[in-house]
CSV table of C-alpha atoms in Angstrom, one decimal:
chain,number,residue,atom,x,y,z
A,1,MET,CA,94.2,37.4,254.6
A,2,ARG,CA,94.3,36.3,258.2
A,3,LEU,CA,96.6,33.4,259.0
A,4,PRO,CA,96.0,31.2,262.0
A,5,CYS,CA,98.6,31.4,264.9
A,6,ARG,CA,99.6,27.8,264.2
A,7,TRP,CA,101.1,28.9,260.9
A,8,PHE,CA,103.8,30.9,262.8
A,9,ASP,CA,104.6,27.9,264.9
A,10,LEU,CA,105.1,25.8,261.7
A,11,VAL,CA,107.3,28.4,260.2
A,12,ARG,CA,109.4,28.7,263.4
A,13,TYR,CA,110.1,25.0,263.5
A,14,GLU,CA,110.5,24.8,259.7
A,15,LYS,CA,107.6,22.4,259.3
A,16,VAL,CA,105.9,24.2,256.4
A,17,VAL,CA,105.8,22.2,253.2
A,18,PRO,CA,108.2,23.8,250.7
A,19,ASN,CA,106.4,26.4,248.4
A,20,TYR,CA,103.1,25.9,250.2
A,21,THR,CA,102.9,29.5,251.5
A,22,THR,CA,104.2,31.0,248.3
A,23,ASN,CA,101.7,29.1,246.2
A,24,LEU,CA,98.9,30.1,248.6
A,25,MET,CA,99.8,33.8,248.5
A,26,HIS,CA,100.1,33.8,244.7
A,27,ARG,CA,96.6,32.2,244.4
A,28,LYS,CA,95.3,35.0,246.6
A,29,GLY,CA,96.8,37.6,244.3
A,30,ARG,CA,99.9,38.5,246.3
A,31,THR,CA,102.4,37.9,243.6
A,32,ASN,CA,105.2,39.9,245.2
A,33,PHE,CA,105.3,37.5,248.2
A,34,ASP,CA,108.9,36.3,249.0
A,35,TYR,CA,108.9,33.6,251.6
A,36,ALA,CA,112.5,34.2,252.8
A,37,LYS,CA,111.6,37.9,253.5
A,38,HIS,CA,108.1,37.7,254.7
A,39,SER,CA,108.2,34.5,256.9
A,40,LYS,CA,110.2,36.1,259.7
A,41,PHE,CA,109.8,39.5,261.4
A,42,PRO,CA,112.8,41.8,261.2
A,43,ILE,CA,115.0,42.4,264.3
A,44,PRO,CA,114.6,46.0,265.5
A,45,THR,CA,117.8,48.1,264.8
A,46,TYR,CA,118.1,49.0,268.4
A,47,TYR,CA,118.6,45.4,269.4
A,48,ILE,CA,121.2,44.8,266.6
A,49,THR,CA,123.2,47.8,267.5
A,50,SER,CA,123.1,47.2,271.3
A,51,SER,CA,124.2,43.6,270.9
A,52,GLU,CA,127.6,44.9,269.6
A,53,GLY,CA,127.7,42.5,266.6
A,54,VAL,CA,126.2,39.4,268.2
A,55,LEU,CA,122.9,39.8,266.4
A,56,THR,CA,122.6,40.2,262.7
A,57,GLN,CA,119.5,41.0,260.5
A,58,ASN,CA,117.9,38.3,258.4
A,59,PRO,CA,119.7,38.6,255.0
A,60,ALA,CA,116.4,38.8,253.2
A,61,ARG,CA,115.5,41.9,255.2
A,62,GLN,CA,118.6,43.9,254.5
């Protein structure tokens, strides 16, 4: 499923209606979709380690 770029803007600014994305993905057959985990990309390990504790990974990605 291809999502338009506008979707990423809405997620970034927390303008997505609660459960909209989860319901959409479940209707498309993606029942293992977890919004907290799949709505944001992980921070590469290199950036986390080189920041010396300033950056932390999204808790859903750990």
